[in-house]
């Protein structure tokens, strides 16, 4: 069974693509006075039915892509995947309850907070909880499951990734509702949260492919390959 199925890879690529397409297409149609540095992405849905359709469709697709990727990340801990999936569901709710005439419905604001926090926190949760073991440990090995994983799922990378994304979220919170860089802060926060799952997928696929190749290359006492043993 692959560590990430083809549809999980596709969804991880689709997430940042949908986000970029959504805010770019909607911004192209922006009225005079819209400032992408100062004005939030959600504000783009307030300028007409076409703009709303573009943004809502892309945000809903982004949330669905996050949810599908969370299901497909089979080498990530269940706790990490659940937190990540929660972020995807909350993003779908954000799309389902858009701003109307620059007015933010309470459900939209709450869902946006949940989405930003969950999508920022899941790398740390995944790094701090043991994931599924996909290979048998070598005889005599003392390495734990927590270190026997791709670097993106180890504690330093997970904590740094979550720290950066939570920092971007705090920057956004300080800028809302009318700060001079609210739009830039939102784009940085949402962009990093959309790209990190793709990084995890690509690094994970490469790491496990390399690991399988090393296992096949380890000779046994008769000169043949040892099955089920990994190079440490």
XYZ file of C-alpha atoms in Angstrom:
232
model
C 0.000 0.000 0.000
C 1.485 3.406 -0.960
C 2.253 5.833 1.850
C 0.188 8.436 -0.014
C -2.305 7.347 -2.713
C -2.373 9.170 -6.039
C -5.483 11.110 -5.054
C -3.745 12.328 -1.897
C -0.839 13.617 -3.967
C -3.275 15.317 -6.362
C -5.193 16.992 -3.534
C -1.972 18.259 -1.924
C -1.048 19.914 -5.226
C -4.566 21.253 -5.707
C -4.700 23.071 -2.340
C -2.129 25.825 -2.998
C -3.178 25.991 -6.655
C -6.837 26.617 -5.770
C -5.911 29.235 -3.203
C -3.693 31.116 -5.644
C -6.208 30.877 -8.493
C -9.054 32.008 -6.255
C -7.479 35.155 -4.899
C -5.831 36.008 -8.240
C -8.969 35.687 -10.389
C -11.098 37.531 -7.879
C -8.482 40.265 -7.486
C -8.312 40.758 -11.261
C -11.944 41.784 -11.089
C -11.357 43.996 -8.067
C -13.024 47.420 -8.024
C -11.112 50.647 -7.679
C -9.817 51.004 -4.176
C -9.249 47.330 -3.369
C -5.775 46.886 -1.903
C -4.497 43.279 -1.671
C -2.013 44.330 1.021
C -4.604 45.962 3.277
C -7.838 44.166 2.290
C -8.537 40.535 3.156
C -9.247 37.761 0.680
C -12.760 37.314 2.078
C -13.597 40.901 1.142
C -13.385 39.903 -2.520
C -16.654 37.986 -2.156
C -18.495 41.240 -1.365
C -18.174 42.840 -4.787
C -20.732 40.883 -6.786
C -22.129 37.403 -7.575
C -19.322 36.460 -9.976
C -16.598 37.443 -7.509
C -18.393 35.571 -4.749
C -18.765 32.468 -6.928
C -15.048 32.490 -7.817
C -13.875 32.892 -4.248
C -16.414 30.561 -2.632
C -15.724 27.809 -5.174
C -11.974 28.019 -4.684
C -12.230 28.192 -0.876
C -14.572 25.194 -0.822
C -12.187 23.347 -3.135
C -9.281 24.301 -0.868
C -11.070 22.916 2.195
C -11.981 19.717 0.359
C -8.385 19.338 -0.849
C -7.127 19.670 2.732
C -9.643 17.070 3.910
C -8.732 14.587 1.163
C -5.008 15.078 1.812
C -5.555 14.436 5.526
C -7.180 11.106 4.664
C -4.360 10.221 2.269
C -1.451 10.970 4.625
C -1.186 7.373 5.813
C 2.289 7.798 7.298
C 1.181 10.655 9.589
C -0.176 10.058 13.086
C -3.943 9.817 13.473
C -3.976 12.818 15.810
C -2.143 14.952 13.256
C -4.483 13.879 10.480
C -7.583 14.625 12.574
C -6.401 18.143 13.397
C -5.475 18.734 9.759
C -8.868 17.393 8.610
C -10.610 19.727 11.065
C -8.875 22.626 9.339
C -10.220 21.413 6.002
C -13.785 21.140 7.312
C -13.589 24.612 8.865
C -12.347 26.040 5.552
C -15.401 24.582 3.812
C -17.607 26.297 6.410
C -15.804 29.592 5.709
C -16.729 29.191 2.039
C -20.322 28.228 2.874
C -20.880 31.369 4.965
C -19.121 34.161 3.032
C -19.023 37.851 3.832
C -22.029 39.855 2.614
C -21.519 43.531 1.776
C -18.350 43.591 3.884
C -20.255 42.233 6.885
C -18.699 39.169 8.522
C -21.260 36.589 9.746
C -20.311 35.125 13.167
C -20.091 31.606 11.703
C -17.623 32.849 9.087
C -15.354 34.422 11.687
C -15.443 31.427 14.041
C -14.793 28.952 11.230
C -11.913 31.086 9.937
C -10.252 31.073 13.371
C -10.686 27.303 13.712
C -9.314 26.759 10.209
C -6.227 28.925 10.725
C -5.437 27.407 14.130
C -5.980 23.774 13.069
C -4.021 24.121 9.829
C -1.178 25.763 11.742
C -1.177 23.320 14.666
C -1.286 19.969 12.869
C 2.464 19.810 11.999
C 3.331 20.056 15.705
C 0.647 17.533 16.669
C 1.925 15.120 14.020
C 5.501 15.550 15.238
C 4.635 15.042 18.901
C 2.496 11.918 18.461
C 3.702 8.503 17.245
C 2.749 7.653 13.706
C 1.994 4.261 12.179
C 5.100 2.090 11.789
C 5.497 1.056 8.194
C 8.667 -1.012 8.536
C 9.898 -3.479 11.127
C 12.695 -2.181 13.376
C 16.144 -3.617 12.911
C 17.258 -6.184 15.499
C 18.855 -4.408 18.453
C 17.702 -0.989 17.255
C 16.843 1.481 20.022
C 15.492 4.167 17.750
C 11.939 5.135 18.509
C 9.076 5.416 16.102
C 9.150 9.172 16.649
C 12.629 9.478 15.099
C 12.089 6.773 12.504
C 10.180 9.019 10.120
C 10.744 11.714 7.465
C 12.343 14.907 8.742
C 9.143 16.904 8.112
C 7.405 14.818 10.785
C 10.145 15.024 13.386
C 9.876 17.325 16.369
C 12.135 20.215 15.226
C 10.501 20.564 11.803
C 6.968 20.167 13.112
C 7.387 22.699 15.896
C 9.103 25.229 13.640
C 6.454 24.849 10.926
C 3.618 25.316 13.409
C 5.443 28.212 15.053
C 5.843 30.037 11.748
C 2.205 29.489 10.762
C 0.843 30.421 14.190
C 3.045 33.507 14.091
C 1.520 34.470 10.743
C -1.926 33.889 12.230
C -1.155 36.165 15.173
C 0.076 38.808 12.754
C -3.241 38.524 10.933
C -5.218 38.734 14.185
C -3.411 41.943 15.134
C -4.209 43.462 11.721
C -7.918 42.658 11.680
C -10.278 44.196 10.916
C -8.734 47.266 9.281
C -4.968 47.047 9.743
C -2.683 48.323 6.962
C -1.321 44.837 6.193
C -4.346 42.627 6.937
C -4.510 41.323 3.369
C -0.798 40.543 3.224
C -0.918 38.791 6.603
C -3.863 36.652 5.511
C -2.144 35.670 2.272
C 1.055 34.711 4.104
C -0.838 32.671 6.704
C -3.137 30.909 4.234
C -0.332 30.376 1.729
C 2.052 28.700 4.156
C -0.752 26.499 5.496
C -1.632 25.409 1.954
C 1.951 24.675 0.892
C 3.156 22.722 3.954
C 0.993 19.615 3.310
C 2.465 19.407 -0.210
C 5.962 19.578 1.297
C 5.057 16.755 3.707
C 3.692 14.610 0.865
C 6.712 15.109 -1.416
C 9.282 14.576 1.337
C 7.398 11.558 2.673
C 7.179 9.891 -0.737
C 10.888 10.416 -1.364
C 11.887 9.246 2.131
C 9.910 6.018 2.014
C 11.013 5.299 -1.555
C 14.643 5.704 -0.501
C 14.022 3.565 2.568
C 12.563 0.709 0.526
C 15.505 0.890 -1.860
C 17.958 0.667 1.043
C 16.135 -2.284 2.545
C 16.369 -4.172 -0.737
C 20.099 -3.403 -0.980
C 21.120 -4.789 2.443
C 22.783 -8.207 1.852
C 22.227 -11.175 4.140
C 24.829 -13.782 5.072
C 24.454 -15.536 1.720
C 24.819 -12.358 -0.300
C 21.079 -12.011 -0.946
C 18.848 -9.112 0.081
C 17.414 -9.055 3.568
C 13.647 -8.618 3.571
C 11.903 -6.460 6.167
C 15.123 -4.868 7.464
C 15.944 -1.201 7.142
C 19.208 0.660 6.970
C 19.438 2.864 10.029
